[in-house]
Amino acid sequence: MVIDEPIVSGLIAVARPVARILVVDDEETVTFTIQGVLELDGHDVTATTSAETALELIRTQQFDAMLTDLRMDDMNGIDLLKELHSVSPDSVLIVLTGYASLDTAVEAMREGAYDYLVKPCDVLELRTTVTRGLERARLAAQLRQRLEELEYANETIRALNLELEARVERATAELRDQITAKDEFMSTVSHDLKSPLTFIKGMAHLRRRRAAPTPETHPLIDALEQIEASAGRMAQQLDELVDASRLHTGRPLDLRRSHVDLVALARKAVAEHQHTTDRHALHVSTRLPHLVGVWDELRLGRVLDNLIDNAVKFSPRGGAVKVSVGAENDGHAVLCVSDRGEGIPEADLPHIFERFRRGGNVEGRIPGTGIGLAGVQRIVEQHHGSILVESRVGVGTKFTIRLPLDGSTAR
């Protein structure tokens, strides 16, 4: 080992973290010199000239770095290196070799050595190699720790995800059960309430048919007509509530499609609503005697009833409500319901189809739950159609529905 005086003079100036280092070389002067240099850096150094002793030491103690000669008297250097690396894989291995064994040093690098020093080496090279090796080991240890922490975090996240999925599944199952129970309750209530309504409507119809039209019975006949119409509207509202319950939970309606004449449906709806009011003028506007499409007649009837009812409700006395029916060349039917009523504030238009949402200018003054338009939109969408609203306060409102004809014909 060659030690340069200028280099030795700078030993104290280089501060390094303390590490436990094992030096193995069959030349005692080499181990003594290396031990002395590294101890000046503050390291805890153990030196031995025996490969067997080195193996015993690493089996009982932990070393941060090991410097070993590749030409030992009692063991092949590569075999010693393999054993050292096997017992202490996290330690930095630096091999010492002479000029005549550079090929062996390269082989040692392939077997896991961090670096090699050619004897005789100077102090600066020794200290620099050891320092870099220790820093590399420190960074590798930090990396392993971070990887372990990351793996632990991943395991924790996986466990939490499994727990969360289980909770979501339980909550979903509970919600599904609640929805089923709610549907059953709504169906039962609807059935129980519709039975007496059907009876009332039937009795009113029967009494009205049997009553002789005289000036004395005219008030009675009018009252019976009102009772019959009111019972019919209540039964329809019960059906709408059942539909609204399904639509609110995101479940589609069971549409019963058939060939429906939209012109006839519009005329029927207008006639029924005109019968309930003498304050408004309702009429149908169309150039078509018939417009037949494949739709759910009952649900489209509810759509018309909701829109006409809103138009009547929000129009002043004497206001006109128009229902227009037409067809476009792209295979769509167009249904419009317009009025000259109060109109909808511009700020409310983006929310007009939300459940339980009503225009701010009628809130608290005109009765209604505000669920109708939400149901109207969902029914139209289930027919693969669209609905738009145009409105100006003080001018009126117009709802436009486009429905695919699905191969039907306009004639």
C-alpha positions as CSV (number, residue, x, y, z in Angstrom):
1,M,0.0,0.0,0.0
2,V,1.4,3.4,-1.0
3,I,0.4,6.3,1.1
4,D,1.0,9.8,-0.2
5,E,1.9,12.4,2.4
6,P,-0.1,15.2,0.9
7,I,-3.1,13.0,0.8
8,V,-2.6,11.8,4.4
9,S,-2.3,15.4,5.5
10,G,-5.9,16.0,4.3
11,L,-7.4,13.0,6.1
12,I,-8.9,15.0,9.0
13,A,-10.5,17.5,6.7
14,V,-12.8,14.9,5.1
15,A,-15.7,14.0,7.5
16,R,-17.6,10.8,6.8
17,P,-20.4,9.0,8.6
18,V,-19.3,6.2,10.9
19,A,-19.8,2.7,9.4
20,R,-18.8,-0.8,10.4
21,I,-16.2,-2.1,7.9
22,L,-14.6,-5.5,7.6
23,V,-11.1,-5.7,5.8
24,V,-9.9,-9.2,4.6
25,D,-6.5,-9.6,3.1
26,D,-3.8,-12.2,3.6
27,E,-1.1,-9.5,3.9
28,E,-1.2,-8.1,7.4
29,T,0.5,-4.8,6.4
30,V,-2.3,-4.2,3.9
31,T,-5.1,-4.8,6.4
32,F,-3.2,-2.7,9.0
33,T,-2.8,0.3,6.6
34,I,-6.4,0.2,5.3
35,Q,-7.7,-0.1,8.9
36,G,-5.7,2.9,10.0
37,V,-6.9,5.1,7.1
38,L,-10.5,4.2,7.5
39,E,-10.5,4.6,11.3
40,L,-9.1,8.1,10.8
41,D,-12.4,8.8,9.0
42,G,-14.3,7.7,12.1
43,H,-15.3,4.2,10.9
44,D,-15.4,1.1,13.1
45,V,-13.0,-1.2,11.3
46,T,-12.3,-4.9,11.9
47,A,-9.4,-6.5,10.0
48,T,-8.4,-10.1,9.4
49,T,-6.0,-12.1,7.3
50,S,-8.1,-15.3,7.2
51,A,-11.1,-16.0,4.9
52,E,-12.5,-18.5,7.4
53,T,-12.4,-15.9,10.2
54,A,-14.1,-13.4,7.9
55,L,-16.9,-15.8,7.3
56,E,-17.3,-16.4,11.1
57,L,-17.4,-12.6,11.7
58,I,-20.1,-11.9,9.1
59,R,-22.3,-14.7,10.5
60,T,-22.3,-13.0,13.9
61,Q,-22.0,-9.3,13.1
62,Q,-23.4,-6.8,10.7
63,F,-21.0,-4.9,8.5
64,D,-21.9,-1.9,6.3
65,A,-18.9,-2.6,3.9
66,M,-16.4,-5.3,3.3
67,L,-13.1,-5.0,1.5
68,T,-11.6,-8.4,0.5
69,D,-8.6,-9.6,-1.4
70,L,-9.3,-12.0,-4.3
71,R,-6.0,-14.0,-3.7
72,M,-6.4,-15.6,-0.3
73,D,-4.3,-18.5,0.9
74,D,-7.2,-20.4,2.6
75,M,-10.0,-19.9,0.0
76,N,-10.6,-18.9,-3.6
77,G,-11.3,-15.2,-3.8
78,I,-14.5,-15.5,-5.9
79,D,-15.8,-18.3,-3.7
80,L,-15.2,-16.0,-0.7
81,L,-17.0,-13.1,-2.4
82,K,-20.0,-15.3,-3.2
83,E,-20.2,-16.4,0.4
84,L,-19.9,-12.9,1.8
85,H,-22.6,-11.7,-0.6
86,S,-24.8,-14.6,0.3
87,V,-24.6,-14.1,4.0
88,S,-24.7,-10.2,4.0
89,P,-26.4,-9.1,0.7
90,D,-26.9,-5.5,1.9
91,S,-23.2,-4.9,2.6
92,V,-21.0,-3.0,0.1
93,L,-18.4,-5.4,-1.3
94,I,-15.1,-3.9,-2.6
95,V,-12.5,-6.2,-3.9
96,L,-8.7,-5.7,-3.7
97,T,-6.6,-7.1,-6.5
98,G,-3.2,-6.8,-8.1
99,Y,-2.4,-5.9,-11.7
100,A,-2.2,-9.6,-12.6
101,S,-5.8,-10.4,-11.7
102,L,-7.9,-7.7,-13.3
103,D,-9.9,-10.3,-15.1
104,T,-10.8,-11.8,-11.8
105,A,-11.8,-8.4,-10.5
106,V,-14.2,-8.0,-13.4
107,E,-15.6,-11.4,-12.7
108,A,-16.1,-10.2,-9.1
109,M,-18.1,-7.3,-10.2
110,R,-20.4,-9.6,-12.0
111,E,-20.8,-11.6,-8.8
112,G,-22.1,-8.5,-6.9
113,A,-19.0,-6.5,-5.9
114,Y,-19.6,-2.7,-5.9
115,D,-16.1,-1.8,-7.1
116,Y,-12.5,-2.9,-7.0
117,L,-9.2,-1.3,-6.0
118,V,-5.9,-2.2,-7.6
119,K,-3.1,-2.7,-5.1
120,P,-1.2,-0.7,-4.3
121,C,-3.9,2.1,-4.2
122,D,-3.6,5.6,-2.8
123,V,-5.5,6.9,0.2
124,L,-7.8,9.2,-1.7
125,E,-9.0,6.5,-4.1
126,L,-9.6,4.2,-1.1
127,R,-11.5,6.7,0.9
128,T,-13.5,7.9,-2.2
129,T,-14.5,4.3,-3.2
130,V,-15.5,3.4,0.4
131,T,-17.5,6.7,0.8
132,R,-19.3,6.2,-2.5
133,G,-20.0,2.6,-1.7
134,L,-21.5,3.5,1.7
135,E,-23.6,6.3,0.1
136,R,-24.9,3.9,-2.5
137,A,-25.7,1.4,0.3
138,R,-27.5,4.2,2.2
139,L,-29.5,5.2,-0.8
140,A,-30.3,1.6,-1.6
141,A,-31.4,1.1,2.0
142,Q,-33.6,4.2,1.8
143,L,-35.1,2.9,-1.4
144,R,-35.8,-0.5,0.1
145,Q,-37.4,1.2,3.1
146,R,-39.5,3.4,0.8
147,L,-40.5,0.4,-1.3
148,E,-41.5,-1.5,1.9
149,E,-43.5,1.5,3.0
150,L,-45.1,1.8,-0.4
151,E,-45.9,-1.9,-0.4
152,Y,-47.4,-1.6,3.1
153,A,-49.4,1.4,2.0
154,N,-50.6,-0.5,-1.1
155,E,-51.6,-3.4,1.1
156,T,-53.4,-1.0,3.4
157,I,-55.2,0.6,0.4
158,R,-56.1,-2.8,-0.9
159,A,-57.5,-3.8,2.4
160,L,-59.4,-0.6,2.7
161,N,-60.7,-1.0,-0.9
162,L,-61.9,-4.5,-0.1
163,E,-63.6,-3.2,3.1
164,L,-65.1,-0.3,1.1
165,E,-66.3,-2.6,-1.6
166,A,-67.9,-4.8,1.0
167,R,-69.6,-1.8,2.6
168,V,-70.8,-0.5,-0.8
169,E,-72.2,-4.0,-1.6
170,R,-74.0,-4.1,1.7
171,A,-75.3,-0.6,1.3
172,T,-76.3,-1.4,-2.3
173,A,-78.1,-4.5,-1.2
174,E,-79.9,-2.6,1.6
175,L,-80.8,0.2,-0.8
176,R,-82.1,-2.4,-3.3
177,D,-84.2,-4.0,-0.7
178,Q,-85.5,-0.6,0.4
179,I,-86.4,0.3,-3.2
180,T,-88.2,-3.0,-3.7
181,A,-90.1,-2.5,-0.4
182,K,-90.9,1.1,-1.6
183,D,-92.2,-0.2,-4.9
184,E,-94.3,-2.8,-3.3
185,F,-95.7,-0.2,-0.9
186,M,-96.4,2.3,-3.7
187,S,-98.1,-0.5,-5.8
188,T,-100.2,-1.6,-2.8
189,V,-101.2,2.0,-1.9
190,S,-102.0,2.7,-5.5
191,H,-104.1,-0.4,-5.8
192,D,-105.9,0.2,-2.5
193,L,-106.7,3.8,-3.4
194,K,-107.6,3.2,-7.0
195,S,-110.2,0.6,-6.0
196,P,-112.5,3.1,-4.2
197,L,-111.7,5.7,-6.9
198,T,-112.8,3.3,-9.6
199,F,-116.0,2.6,-7.6
200,I,-116.7,6.3,-7.2
201,K,-116.0,7.1,-10.8
202,G,-118.2,4.2,-11.9
203,M,-121.1,5.2,-9.6
204,A,-120.9,8.8,-10.7
205,H,-120.9,7.7,-14.4
206,L,-123.9,5.4,-13.8
207,R,-125.9,8.0,-11.9
208,R,-125.1,10.6,-14.6
209,R,-126.3,8.3,-17.4
210,R,-129.5,7.5,-15.6
211,A,-130.3,11.1,-14.7
212,A,-132.9,12.6,-17.0
213,P,-131.6,15.9,-18.5
214,T,-134.0,18.5,-16.9
215,P,-133.4,21.9,-15.5
216,E,-133.7,20.4,-12.0
217,T,-131.1,17.7,-12.6
218,H,-128.7,19.8,-14.5
219,P,-126.7,20.8,-11.4
220,L,-126.6,17.2,-10.3
221,I,-125.4,16.0,-13.7
222,D,-122.6,18.7,-13.7
223,A,-121.6,17.6,-10.2
224,L,-121.5,14.0,-11.2
225,E,-119.3,14.9,-14.3
226,Q,-116.9,16.7,-12.0
227,I,-116.8,13.8,-9.6
228,E,-116.1,11.3,-12.4
229,A,-113.4,13.5,-13.9
230,S,-111.8,14.2,-10.5
231,A,-111.7,10.4,-9.7
232,G,-110.1,9.8,-13.0
233,R,-107.5,12.4,-12.5
234,M,-106.7,11.0,-9.0
235,A,-106.3,7.5,-10.4
236,Q,-104.0,8.9,-13.0
237,Q,-101.9,10.8,-10.4
238,L,-101.5,7.6,-8.5
239,D,-100.1,5.9,-11.6
240,E,-97.8,8.8,-12.1
241,L,-96.5,8.6,-8.5
242,V,-95.6,4.9,-9.1
243,D,-93.9,5.8,-12.4
244,A,-92.1,8.7,-10.6
245,S,-90.8,6.4,-7.9
246,R,-89.3,4.1,-10.6
247,L,-87.8,7.0,-12.6
248,H,-86.3,8.6,-9.5
249,T,-84.3,5.5,-8.7
250,G,-83.0,5.3,-12.3
251,R,-85.0,2.3,-13.3
252,P,-86.7,2.4,-16.7
253,L,-90.5,2.2,-17.1
254,D,-92.0,-0.9,-18.7
255,L,-93.2,0.8,-21.8
256,R,-96.2,-0.9,-23.5
257,R,-95.7,0.2,-27.1
258,S,-98.4,0.1,-29.7
259,H,-99.5,2.0,-32.7
260,V,-100.7,5.4,-31.4
261,D,-102.4,8.2,-33.3
262,L,-100.7,11.3,-31.9
263,V,-103.3,13.6,-33.4
264,A,-106.2,11.7,-31.8
265,L,-104.3,11.6,-28.5
266,A,-103.8,15.3,-28.5
267,R,-107.5,16.0,-29.4
268,K,-108.6,13.7,-26.6
269,A,-106.3,15.3,-24.0
270,V,-107.4,18.8,-25.0
271,A,-111.1,17.9,-24.9
272,E,-110.7,16.4,-21.4
273,H,-108.9,19.4,-20.1
274,Q,-111.3,21.8,-21.8
275,H,-114.1,20.0,-20.0
276,T,-112.6,20.9,-16.6
277,T,-112.2,24.7,-17.2
278,D,-114.2,27.5,-18.7
279,R,-111.5,30.0,-18.0
280,H,-109.2,29.1,-20.9
281,A,-109.5,28.3,-24.6
282,L,-107.7,25.1,-25.5
283,H,-107.3,23.9,-29.1
284,V,-105.3,21.6,-31.3
285,S,-103.4,22.9,-34.3
286,T,-102.3,20.4,-37.0
287,R,-102.4,19.9,-40.8
288,L,-102.5,16.1,-40.4
289,P,-105.6,14.1,-39.9
290,H,-103.5,11.3,-38.3
291,L,-100.0,10.8,-37.2
292,V,-99.3,7.2,-36.1
293,G,-96.2,6.1,-34.2
294,V,-95.1,3.2,-32.0
295,W,-95.3,4.6,-28.5
296,D,-96.7,3.9,-25.1
297,E,-100.1,5.6,-25.3
298,L,-100.7,5.7,-21.6
299,R,-97.4,7.4,-20.8
300,L,-97.6,9.9,-23.7
301,G,-101.1,10.7,-22.5
302,R,-99.6,11.5,-19.1
303,V,-97.0,13.7,-20.8
304,L,-99.7,15.7,-22.6
305,D,-101.8,15.9,-19.4
306,N,-98.9,17.3,-17.4
307,L,-98.0,19.9,-20.0
308,I,-101.6,21.0,-20.7
309,D,-102.3,21.1,-17.0
310,N,-99.3,23.3,-16.4
311,A,-100.2,25.6,-19.3
312,V,-103.7,26.0,-17.9
313,K,-102.5,26.4,-14.3
314,F,-100.0,29.1,-15.1
315,S,-102.2,31.1,-17.6
316,P,-104.5,33.9,-16.7
317,R,-108.3,33.8,-17.2
318,G,-109.1,33.9,-20.9
319,G,-105.6,32.7,-21.9
320,A,-105.2,30.4,-24.9
321,V,-103.4,27.0,-24.7
322,K,-102.4,25.5,-28.0
323,V,-101.3,21.9,-28.7
324,S,-99.8,21.5,-32.2
325,V,-98.9,18.2,-33.9
326,G,-96.6,17.8,-36.9
327,A,-94.1,15.6,-38.6
328,E,-90.5,16.3,-39.8
329,N,-88.8,14.9,-42.8
330,D,-86.2,13.2,-40.6
331,G,-88.7,10.7,-39.3
332,H,-89.7,12.5,-36.1
333,A,-93.1,13.6,-34.8
334,V,-93.2,17.1,-33.2
335,L,-95.6,17.8,-30.4
336,C,-95.8,21.4,-29.0
337,V,-97.7,22.7,-26.0
338,S,-97.7,26.5,-25.7
339,D,-99.4,29.1,-23.6
340,R,-99.5,32.9,-23.0
341,G,-99.1,32.6,-19.3
342,E,-96.7,34.0,-16.7
343,G,-93.6,32.4,-18.3
344,I,-90.6,31.0,-16.5
345,P,-87.7,33.2,-15.3
346,E,-84.5,32.7,-17.3
347,A,-82.6,31.6,-14.1
348,D,-85.1,28.8,-13.6
349,L,-85.0,27.3,-17.1
350,P,-81.9,25.2,-16.6
351,H,-83.5,23.5,-13.6
352,I,-87.1,23.2,-14.9
353,F,-86.8,19.4,-15.3
354,E,-85.4,18.8,-11.8
355,R,-87.6,16.9,-9.4
356,F,-89.6,19.1,-6.9
357,R,-88.3,22.3,-8.7
358,R,-90.8,25.0,-9.5
359,G,-90.5,28.5,-11.0
360,G,-89.6,31.2,-8.5
361,N,-92.4,33.4,-9.8
362,V,-95.1,30.9,-8.9
363,E,-93.6,29.3,-5.8
364,G,-96.2,29.4,-3.0
365,R,-99.0,30.9,-5.2
366,I,-99.9,28.1,-7.5
367,P,-100.4,24.6,-6.1
368,G,-98.3,21.7,-7.4
369,T,-95.5,19.4,-6.4
370,G,-93.1,20.2,-9.2
371,I,-92.5,16.5,-10.0
372,G,-94.5,16.5,-13.3
373,L,-91.8,17.9,-15.6
374,A,-89.1,15.6,-14.3
375,G,-91.4,12.6,-15.1
376,V,-92.3,14.1,-18.5
377,Q,-88.6,14.4,-19.5
378,R,-87.8,10.8,-18.4
379,I,-90.8,9.4,-20.3
380,V,-89.8,11.3,-23.5
381,E,-86.2,10.1,-23.1
382,Q,-87.3,6.5,-22.8
383,H,-89.1,6.9,-26.1
384,H,-85.6,8.1,-27.4
385,G,-87.1,11.5,-27.9
386,S,-86.2,15.0,-26.7
387,I,-88.0,17.9,-25.0
388,L,-87.1,21.6,-25.0
389,V,-88.6,24.6,-23.3
390,E,-88.7,28.2,-24.4
391,S,-90.1,30.8,-22.1
392,R,-90.2,34.5,-21.4
393,V,-91.7,36.1,-18.3
394,G,-95.0,37.8,-19.1
395,V,-95.1,36.3,-22.7
396,G,-95.6,32.6,-22.2
397,T,-94.0,29.2,-22.4
398,K,-93.6,26.6,-25.2
399,F,-92.6,22.9,-24.7
400,T,-91.4,21.1,-27.9
401,I,-91.2,17.3,-27.9
402,R,-89.6,15.3,-30.7
403,L,-90.3,11.6,-30.9
404,P,-89.0,9.1,-33.4
405,L,-91.8,7.6,-35.5
406,D,-90.0,4.2,-35.6
407,G,-91.2,3.4,-39.1
408,S,-94.7,4.8,-38.7
409,T,-96.4,7.0,-41.3
410,A,-97.9,10.4,-41.4
411,R,-101.0,10.6,-43.6
